[in-house]
Amino acid sequence: TGFTTRATPTPSMPSSLPLYALALHALTLTAAAFFLPTPSRTSTRPHLSLVKMTATKTEPSLLPHIKPIFPAVTSYAVLSTITQANAKGYLIRTNTDQDLFIKLVDAGHYSSVKAWPDLRRTLLYARTEARFYNETLPLITAKGCHGIAPRCHRATYDLDGLIPESDRAVDVSHADDPAARGQSYDGRGGVLILDAVSDATHFQESPLAPDLALRCLVALAKIHAAAWEDEAILSSAAERLSRGSYHLQMRNPKELEGMTDAWRSFMGRFEDYAPDLFARESVRRLGERIVAVAREVSEELSPGAHDRYATLVHGDYKSMNVFLPREEEGGDDDGVVMIDFASTGVGMGMSDVAMHIYHALAPGDID
C-alpha cells in the first residue's frame, strides 16, 4: 500500500480481504505468464510514439473516421502500424501537420479469424474503451484526475445486431454467432482517435527501473483516489464498463482449464535449472493449487460498486500501457499518460498494483 498512500486513503486491510488473497492473486498472474501468449518483458513491440516516418502511403479507408472531426484533413501519411490481437493501430500525420493515433476494431476482419466467444470479447473491449473516454473519464476528471490519458477526439462503436447495448461486459452470453442468423459484420466495430504522444516529451520502456515503476503507480493512484468508494462513478462503471483483464469473467475459460498441464510442461522444460525448487511438492502442484482457488480469489478481489474499498481500476496496467515524461514536471505523477482502457471497471486497486509490478519490473528488482 506504500505505493498509493500519497494519493489514496489508507484504510486498514478489511477482514474479508486477507493478505493471502492478494498474494494468491499475484501468484496467479505470475503462473499465468508461464503459458499465456503474452509478450516478453523485453518485447520489441513498436512504441506508439517512438517511430520515424516509414511510409507516405495514404489510406483513404481512414478518412471517413477522421473527416467528421477534422474536415480540413484530405490526406495523411502512415508513420507506423501496430497489429494486436484485438485491434489495429495507426500512427499518422495529417496534411494539416497533426499527429494522431487511430485504433480500429473491424468486426468483419476478426470474424474470419476468431470464434464468436473470442470475437465478442474483442468487440466488448472496443465498447468499454469508447465508453470510458466518453462517459467515465469526464467523471474522474471532475474529481481532480487530470491529464492521465491522451486527448480523445473520437470514441465510437457500432455493434448493432451483434451485441445488445444492454448486455454488460461481465455477463456470460449464451447467444449464438450472429452470422448464424444472417447478421453481417460489415461496418461493425469501434474506432478511437487520440492525440499521438510525442517521443520528444515522453517514452515507453519495459522492464522499468523501480523508480519509474513507482512513478507509474503514483499516477495510477490518481484514478483510484478519484473513484474511491464513489458510488455514482462506480455504479456507472459497473453497468457500462468491464472488469480487469485478470478477472476470470474476462478470460478465455481454456486458460484456466489448461493451467495444470501447462505448469507440468513448464516444469519439464525448466526443472533442470532449479532442481531443488521444482522438487518441492508445493511447487510441483502449483498448477493444481491455482486452479483450486482461482475462482474464489478472482471473486474476492472483485468488489461491487457499493462495497467498501471499491474503486476504478485500469485493468491492464502493464508498462507498455504507460508513457513516462522525459523531464520531471513537478510531482511524481505529473506528465504520466496512460493508454488502453479496454479493461477498465470496478475493482480492487491492489489488483492494478500487482499486475504492474509483475509486468513492469525485472525479477531481480522485486524484493
CSV table of C-alpha atoms in Angstrom, one decimal:
chain,number,residue,atom,x,y,z
A,1,THR,CA,0.0,0.0,0.0
A,2,GLY,CA,3.0,2.3,0.3
A,3,PHE,CA,2.8,2.9,-3.4
A,4,THR,CA,-0.6,4.5,-3.2
A,5,THR,CA,-0.5,6.4,0.2
A,6,ARG,CA,0.3,9.7,-1.5
A,7,ALA,CA,-3.0,9.9,-3.3
A,8,THR,CA,-5.5,7.4,-1.8
A,9,PRO,CA,-7.0,6.8,1.6
A,10,THR,CA,-5.1,4.2,3.5
A,11,PRO,CA,-7.6,2.1,5.4
A,12,SER,CA,-6.7,-1.0,7.3
A,13,MET,CA,-7.0,-4.2,5.4
A,14,PRO,CA,-10.6,-5.5,5.6
A,15,SER,CA,-11.1,-8.8,7.3
A,16,SER,CA,-12.9,-10.0,4.2
A,17,LEU,CA,-9.8,-9.5,2.1
A,18,PRO,CA,-7.0,-11.5,3.8
A,19,LEU,CA,-3.4,-10.9,2.8
A,20,TYR,CA,-3.2,-14.5,1.4
A,21,ALA,CA,-5.8,-13.5,-1.2
A,22,LEU,CA,-3.6,-10.6,-2.5
A,23,ALA,CA,-0.6,-13.0,-2.5
A,24,LEU,CA,-2.5,-15.6,-4.4
A,25,HIS,CA,-3.7,-13.1,-6.9
A,26,ALA,CA,-0.1,-12.0,-7.7
A,27,LEU,CA,0.8,-15.7,-7.8
A,28,THR,CA,-1.9,-16.4,-10.3
A,29,LEU,CA,-0.7,-13.6,-12.6
A,30,THR,CA,2.8,-15.0,-12.4
A,31,ALA,CA,1.9,-18.5,-13.1
A,32,ALA,CA,-0.4,-17.5,-15.9
A,33,ALA,CA,2.6,-15.9,-17.6
A,34,PHE,CA,4.1,-19.3,-18.0
A,35,PHE,CA,1.6,-20.4,-20.6
A,36,LEU,CA,-0.4,-17.5,-21.8
A,37,PRO,CA,0.7,-15.9,-25.1
A,38,THR,CA,1.8,-12.6,-23.6
A,39,PRO,CA,4.8,-10.6,-24.8
A,40,SER,CA,8.1,-10.8,-23.1
A,41,ARG,CA,9.1,-8.0,-20.7
A,42,THR,CA,11.7,-7.2,-23.2
A,43,SER,CA,9.3,-7.2,-26.1
A,44,THR,CA,10.3,-5.1,-29.1
A,45,ARG,CA,6.7,-4.2,-29.9
A,46,PRO,CA,6.8,-0.8,-31.7
A,47,HIS,CA,6.1,2.1,-29.3
A,48,LEU,CA,3.1,4.3,-30.2
A,49,SER,CA,5.3,7.4,-30.3
A,50,LEU,CA,8.9,6.2,-30.9
A,51,VAL,CA,8.7,5.9,-34.6
A,52,LYS,CA,10.1,7.7,-37.7
A,53,MET,CA,8.4,8.3,-41.0
A,54,THR,CA,8.3,4.8,-42.5
A,55,ALA,CA,5.6,5.3,-45.2
A,56,THR,CA,3.8,8.1,-47.1
A,57,LYS,CA,1.0,5.9,-48.4
A,58,THR,CA,-2.4,7.4,-48.0
A,59,GLU,CA,-5.1,5.0,-46.9
A,60,PRO,CA,-8.5,6.5,-47.8
A,61,SER,CA,-10.2,4.0,-45.6
A,62,LEU,CA,-9.3,6.0,-42.5
A,63,LEU,CA,-10.6,9.3,-43.9
A,64,PRO,CA,-14.3,8.6,-43.1
A,65,HIS,CA,-13.2,8.3,-39.4
A,66,ILE,CA,-11.1,11.5,-39.5
A,67,LYS,CA,-13.1,14.0,-41.6
A,68,PRO,CA,-16.1,14.2,-39.3
A,69,ILE,CA,-13.9,15.8,-36.6
A,70,PHE,CA,-11.2,17.3,-38.8
A,71,PRO,CA,-12.9,18.4,-42.1
A,72,ALA,CA,-9.7,20.0,-43.4
A,73,VAL,CA,-7.9,16.7,-43.5
A,74,THR,CA,-7.7,15.4,-47.0
A,75,SER,CA,-4.7,13.0,-46.7
A,76,TYR,CA,-2.3,11.7,-44.3
A,77,ALA,CA,0.9,9.7,-44.0
A,78,VAL,CA,1.1,6.5,-42.0
A,79,LEU,CA,4.1,6.7,-39.7
A,80,SER,CA,3.6,3.3,-38.2
A,81,THR,CA,1.1,0.5,-37.8
A,82,ILE,CA,0.6,-1.8,-34.7
A,83,THR,CA,-1.2,-5.0,-35.1
A,84,GLN,CA,-2.5,-6.5,-31.9
A,85,ALA,CA,-4.8,-9.5,-31.1
A,86,ASN,CA,-7.9,-7.3,-30.7
A,87,ALA,CA,-7.2,-4.1,-32.6
A,88,LYS,CA,-5.0,-2.4,-35.2
A,89,GLY,CA,-3.4,0.9,-34.5
A,90,TYR,CA,-2.2,3.6,-37.0
A,91,LEU,CA,0.1,6.4,-36.1
A,92,ILE,CA,-0.5,9.1,-38.7
A,93,ARG,CA,0.5,12.6,-39.7
A,94,THR,CA,-2.3,14.6,-41.5
A,95,ASN,CA,-1.9,17.1,-44.2
A,96,THR,CA,-2.6,19.7,-41.6
A,97,ASP,CA,0.5,18.6,-39.7
A,98,GLN,CA,-1.3,16.9,-36.8
A,99,ASP,CA,-0.1,13.6,-35.4
A,100,LEU,CA,-2.9,11.2,-34.4
A,101,PHE,CA,-3.2,7.7,-33.2
A,102,ILE,CA,-6.2,5.8,-34.6
A,103,LYS,CA,-7.2,2.5,-33.1
A,104,LEU,CA,-9.6,0.4,-35.2
A,105,VAL,CA,-11.6,-2.8,-34.3
A,106,ASP,CA,-13.1,-4.2,-37.5
A,107,ALA,CA,-15.6,-6.9,-36.7
A,108,GLY,CA,-15.6,-8.1,-40.3
A,109,HIS,CA,-11.9,-8.7,-40.2
A,110,TYR,CA,-11.9,-10.5,-36.9
A,111,SER,CA,-14.9,-12.7,-37.7
A,112,SER,CA,-12.7,-14.6,-40.1
A,113,VAL,CA,-10.1,-15.4,-37.5
A,114,LYS,CA,-12.0,-15.6,-34.2
A,115,ALA,CA,-14.8,-17.8,-33.0
A,116,TRP,CA,-17.8,-15.9,-31.7
A,117,PRO,CA,-17.0,-16.1,-28.0
A,118,ASP,CA,-13.5,-14.6,-28.6
A,119,LEU,CA,-14.9,-12.1,-31.2
A,120,ARG,CA,-17.5,-11.0,-28.6
A,121,ARG,CA,-14.8,-10.3,-26.1
A,122,THR,CA,-12.8,-8.3,-28.7
A,123,LEU,CA,-15.9,-6.1,-29.5
A,124,LEU,CA,-16.6,-5.6,-25.8
A,125,TYR,CA,-13.1,-4.3,-25.3
A,126,ALA,CA,-13.7,-1.7,-28.0
A,127,ARG,CA,-17.0,-0.7,-26.5
A,128,THR,CA,-15.6,-0.4,-23.0
A,129,GLU,CA,-12.8,1.8,-24.1
A,130,ALA,CA,-15.1,4.1,-26.1
A,131,ARG,CA,-17.4,4.3,-23.1
A,132,PHE,CA,-14.5,5.1,-20.8
A,133,TYR,CA,-13.4,8.1,-22.8
A,134,ASN,CA,-17.0,9.4,-23.4
A,135,GLU,CA,-18.5,8.7,-20.0
A,136,THR,CA,-16.1,7.8,-17.2
A,137,LEU,CA,-13.1,10.0,-17.9
A,138,PRO,CA,-15.1,13.2,-17.6
A,139,LEU,CA,-16.4,12.0,-14.2
A,140,ILE,CA,-12.9,11.3,-12.7
A,141,THR,CA,-11.5,14.5,-14.4
A,142,ALA,CA,-14.1,16.4,-12.4
A,143,LYS,CA,-12.8,14.8,-9.3
A,144,GLY,CA,-9.3,16.2,-10.0
A,145,CYS,CA,-7.8,13.4,-12.0
A,146,HIS,CA,-6.4,15.4,-14.9
A,147,GLY,CA,-4.1,14.5,-17.7
A,148,ILE,CA,-4.0,10.8,-17.2
A,149,ALA,CA,-5.0,9.9,-20.8
A,150,PRO,CA,-4.3,11.3,-24.3
A,151,ARG,CA,-6.8,13.9,-25.6
A,152,CYS,CA,-9.6,11.9,-27.3
A,153,HIS,CA,-11.2,13.4,-30.4
A,154,ARG,CA,-13.5,10.5,-31.2
A,155,ALA,CA,-14.5,7.3,-29.4
A,156,THR,CA,-17.3,5.4,-31.0
A,157,TYR,CA,-18.6,1.9,-31.7
A,158,ASP,CA,-21.4,0.2,-33.7
A,159,LEU,CA,-22.3,-3.3,-32.5
A,160,ASP,CA,-25.9,-3.2,-33.8
A,161,GLY,CA,-27.2,-6.7,-34.4
A,162,LEU,CA,-24.2,-8.3,-32.7
A,163,ILE,CA,-24.3,-7.4,-29.0
A,164,PRO,CA,-27.3,-5.7,-27.4
A,165,GLU,CA,-26.5,-2.3,-25.9
A,166,SER,CA,-28.0,-3.6,-22.6
A,167,ASP,CA,-25.6,-6.5,-22.4
A,168,ARG,CA,-22.9,-5.9,-19.8
A,169,ALA,CA,-19.3,-6.9,-20.5
A,170,VAL,CA,-19.3,-9.1,-17.4
A,171,ASP,CA,-22.4,-11.0,-18.3
A,172,VAL,CA,-22.0,-14.5,-19.7
A,173,SER,CA,-23.6,-14.8,-23.1
A,174,HIS,CA,-25.1,-18.0,-24.5
A,175,ALA,CA,-26.2,-16.3,-27.7
A,176,ASP,CA,-25.2,-18.0,-31.0
A,177,ASP,CA,-22.9,-16.5,-33.5
A,178,PRO,CA,-24.8,-13.6,-35.1
A,179,ALA,CA,-23.6,-14.8,-38.5
A,180,ALA,CA,-25.6,-18.0,-38.0
A,181,ARG,CA,-28.8,-15.9,-38.1
A,182,GLY,CA,-27.7,-14.0,-41.1
A,183,GLN,CA,-26.3,-10.9,-39.4
A,184,SER,CA,-23.5,-9.2,-41.3
A,185,TYR,CA,-20.3,-8.0,-39.5
A,186,ASP,CA,-19.7,-5.4,-42.2
A,187,GLY,CA,-19.3,-1.9,-40.8
A,188,ARG,CA,-19.4,-3.1,-37.2
A,189,GLY,CA,-16.7,-2.4,-34.6
A,190,GLY,CA,-15.1,0.5,-32.9
A,191,VAL,CA,-12.8,3.5,-33.6
A,192,LEU,CA,-10.7,5.6,-31.3
A,193,ILE,CA,-8.9,8.8,-32.4
A,194,LEU,CA,-6.4,10.2,-29.9
A,195,ASP,CA,-3.6,12.8,-30.0
A,196,ALA,CA,-0.4,11.0,-30.5
A,197,VAL,CA,2.1,11.2,-27.6
A,198,SER,CA,5.3,12.8,-28.8
A,199,ASP,CA,8.6,11.0,-28.3
A,200,ALA,CA,10.1,14.4,-27.8
A,201,THR,CA,8.3,14.6,-24.4
A,202,HIS,CA,7.6,11.0,-23.4
A,203,PHE,CA,9.0,7.5,-23.7
A,204,GLN,CA,8.0,3.9,-23.1
A,205,GLU,CA,10.2,1.2,-21.6
A,206,SER,CA,10.0,-2.4,-20.5
A,207,PRO,CA,11.1,-3.5,-18.0
A,208,LEU,CA,11.1,-0.4,-15.9
A,209,ALA,CA,13.6,0.7,-13.2
A,210,PRO,CA,12.0,0.6,-9.8
A,211,ASP,CA,11.8,4.4,-9.5
A,212,LEU,CA,10.0,4.6,-12.9
A,213,ALA,CA,7.5,1.8,-11.8
A,214,LEU,CA,6.9,3.9,-8.7
A,215,ARG,CA,6.0,6.9,-10.8
A,216,CYS,CA,3.6,4.8,-12.8
A,217,LEU,CA,1.9,3.6,-9.5
A,218,VAL,CA,1.7,7.1,-8.1
A,219,ALA,CA,-0.1,8.3,-11.3
A,220,LEU,CA,-2.4,5.2,-11.1
A,221,ALA,CA,-3.3,6.2,-7.6
A,222,LYS,CA,-4.9,9.4,-9.0
A,223,ILE,CA,-7.5,7.2,-10.7
A,224,HIS,CA,-8.0,5.1,-7.6
A,225,ALA,CA,-8.4,8.2,-5.4
A,226,ALA,CA,-10.8,9.9,-7.8
A,227,ALA,CA,-13.3,7.0,-7.8
A,228,TRP,CA,-12.6,5.7,-4.3
A,229,GLU,CA,-16.0,4.5,-2.9
A,230,ASP,CA,-17.7,7.0,-5.1
A,231,GLU,CA,-21.0,5.1,-5.7
A,232,ALA,CA,-22.1,7.4,-8.6
A,233,ILE,CA,-18.9,6.8,-10.6
A,234,LEU,CA,-18.7,3.1,-9.7
A,235,SER,CA,-22.3,2.3,-10.4
A,236,SER,CA,-22.0,3.8,-13.8
A,237,ALA,CA,-18.7,1.9,-14.4
A,238,ALA,CA,-20.2,-1.4,-13.2
A,239,GLU,CA,-23.1,-1.0,-15.7
A,240,ARG,CA,-21.2,0.4,-18.6
A,241,LEU,CA,-17.6,-0.8,-18.4
A,242,SER,CA,-15.8,-4.1,-17.8
A,243,ARG,CA,-13.7,-5.9,-15.3
A,244,GLY,CA,-9.9,-6.0,-15.2
A,245,SER,CA,-8.2,-8.2,-17.8
A,246,TYR,CA,-7.1,-10.5,-14.9
A,247,HIS,CA,-10.7,-11.3,-13.8
A,248,LEU,CA,-11.8,-14.8,-14.8
A,249,GLN,CA,-15.0,-13.5,-16.2
A,250,MET,CA,-13.0,-11.7,-18.9
A,251,ARG,CA,-10.6,-14.6,-19.7
A,252,ASN,CA,-11.0,-17.4,-22.1
A,253,PRO,CA,-12.1,-20.4,-20.0
A,254,LYS,CA,-9.5,-22.6,-21.7
A,255,GLU,CA,-6.7,-20.7,-20.0
A,256,LEU,CA,-7.7,-21.9,-16.5
A,257,GLU,CA,-8.6,-25.3,-17.9
A,258,GLY,CA,-5.1,-25.7,-19.3
A,259,MET,CA,-3.3,-24.4,-16.2
A,260,THR,CA,-2.3,-27.8,-14.7
A,261,ASP,CA,-1.0,-29.3,-17.9
A,262,ALA,CA,0.8,-26.1,-18.8
A,263,TRP,CA,2.5,-26.0,-15.5
A,264,ARG,CA,3.7,-29.6,-15.9
A,265,SER,CA,5.1,-28.7,-19.3
A,266,PHE,CA,6.8,-25.7,-17.8
A,267,MET,CA,8.5,-27.8,-15.1
A,268,GLY,CA,9.6,-30.3,-17.7
A,269,ARG,CA,11.5,-27.5,-19.6
A,270,PHE,CA,13.0,-25.7,-16.6
A,271,GLU,CA,13.4,-28.0,-13.6
A,272,ASP,CA,17.0,-28.8,-14.5
A,273,TYR,CA,17.8,-25.1,-13.9
A,274,ALA,CA,16.5,-25.2,-10.3
A,275,PRO,CA,16.1,-28.9,-9.2
A,276,ASP,CA,15.7,-28.1,-5.5
A,277,LEU,CA,12.9,-25.6,-6.2
A,278,PHE,CA,11.0,-27.9,-8.5
A,279,ALA,CA,11.4,-30.9,-6.2
A,280,ARG,CA,9.2,-29.2,-3.6
A,281,GLU,CA,5.7,-30.8,-3.6
A,282,SER,CA,4.0,-27.4,-3.2
A,283,VAL,CA,5.8,-26.2,-6.4
A,284,ARG,CA,5.1,-29.3,-8.4
A,285,ARG,CA,1.4,-29.0,-7.6
A,286,LEU,CA,1.3,-25.2,-8.2
A,287,GLY,CA,-0.9,-25.6,-11.3
A,288,GLU,CA,-3.5,-27.7,-9.4
A,289,ARG,CA,-3.3,-25.3,-6.4
A,290,ILE,CA,-4.1,-22.3,-8.5
A,291,VAL,CA,-7.0,-23.9,-10.3
A,292,ALA,CA,-8.4,-24.9,-6.9
A,293,VAL,CA,-8.5,-21.3,-5.6
A,294,ALA,CA,-8.6,-19.1,-8.8
A,295,ARG,CA,-12.3,-18.5,-8.9
A,296,GLU,CA,-12.5,-17.7,-5.2
A,297,VAL,CA,-9.6,-15.3,-5.4
A,298,SER,CA,-10.9,-13.6,-8.5
A,299,GLU,CA,-14.3,-13.0,-6.8
A,300,GLU,CA,-12.7,-11.9,-3.5
A,301,LEU,CA,-10.8,-9.2,-5.4
A,302,SER,CA,-13.8,-8.1,-7.4
A,303,PRO,CA,-15.9,-5.7,-5.2
A,304,GLY,CA,-19.2,-4.3,-6.3
A,305,ALA,CA,-20.0,-0.6,-6.8
A,306,HIS,CA,-21.3,-0.3,-3.3
A,307,ASP,CA,-18.7,-2.3,-1.5
A,308,ARG,CA,-16.0,-0.8,0.8
A,309,TYR,CA,-12.6,-0.2,-0.8
A,310,ALA,CA,-14.0,-0.4,-4.3
A,311,THR,CA,-12.6,1.9,-6.9
A,312,LEU,CA,-12.0,2.3,-10.6
A,313,VAL,CA,-9.2,0.1,-11.9
A,314,HIS,CA,-7.3,0.5,-15.2
A,315,GLY,CA,-7.5,-3.3,-15.6
A,316,ASP,CA,-4.4,-3.8,-17.8
A,317,TYR,CA,-1.7,-1.7,-16.2
A,318,LYS,CA,1.5,-3.0,-17.7
A,319,SER,CA,4.5,-0.9,-18.5
A,320,MET,CA,3.7,-0.7,-22.2
A,321,ASN,CA,0.4,1.0,-21.4
A,322,VAL,CA,2.1,3.9,-19.9
A,323,PHE,CA,4.0,6.9,-21.3
A,324,LEU,CA,6.5,8.5,-19.0
A,325,PRO,CA,7.7,12.1,-19.3
A,326,ARG,CA,11.3,12.6,-20.3
A,327,GLU,CA,11.6,15.6,-17.9
A,328,GLU,CA,10.0,15.7,-14.4
A,329,GLU,CA,7.3,18.3,-14.5
A,330,GLY,CA,6.7,18.6,-10.7
A,331,GLY,CA,5.3,15.8,-8.6
A,332,ASP,CA,6.0,12.1,-9.2
A,333,ASP,CA,2.7,11.7,-11.2
A,334,ASP,CA,3.0,14.8,-13.4
A,335,GLY,CA,3.0,14.1,-17.1
A,336,VAL,CA,2.4,10.3,-16.9
A,337,VAL,CA,0.0,9.3,-19.6
A,338,MET,CA,-1.9,6.0,-19.7
A,339,ILE,CA,-3.5,4.2,-22.7
A,340,ASP,CA,-5.6,1.1,-23.4
A,341,PHE,CA,-8.6,1.4,-21.1
A,342,ALA,CA,-10.4,-1.5,-22.7
A,343,SER,CA,-10.4,-3.5,-19.4
A,344,THR,CA,-11.3,-0.6,-17.1
A,345,GLY,CA,-14.0,-1.2,-14.5
A,346,VAL,CA,-14.8,-1.5,-10.8
A,347,GLY,CA,-12.2,-3.4,-8.8
A,348,MET,CA,-9.7,-3.5,-6.0
A,349,GLY,CA,-6.8,-1.1,-6.5
A,350,MET,CA,-4.2,-3.6,-5.4
A,351,SER,CA,-5.0,-5.8,-8.4
A,352,ASP,CA,-3.7,-3.0,-10.6
A,353,VAL,CA,-0.6,-2.7,-8.4
A,354,ALA,CA,0.1,-6.4,-8.5
A,355,MET,CA,-0.2,-6.6,-12.3
A,356,HIS,CA,2.0,-3.6,-12.8
A,357,ILE,CA,4.7,-4.9,-10.5
A,358,TYR,CA,4.7,-8.2,-12.3
A,359,HIS,CA,4.7,-6.7,-15.8
A,360,ALA,CA,6.9,-3.7,-15.2
A,361,LEU,CA,9.8,-4.9,-13.1
A,362,ALA,CA,12.7,-7.3,-13.9
A,363,PRO,CA,12.7,-10.2,-11.4
A,364,GLY,CA,16.0,-9.0,-9.9
A,365,ASP,CA,14.3,-5.7,-8.9
A,366,ILE,CA,11.5,-7.4,-7.0
A,367,ASP,CA,12.4,-7.6,-3.3
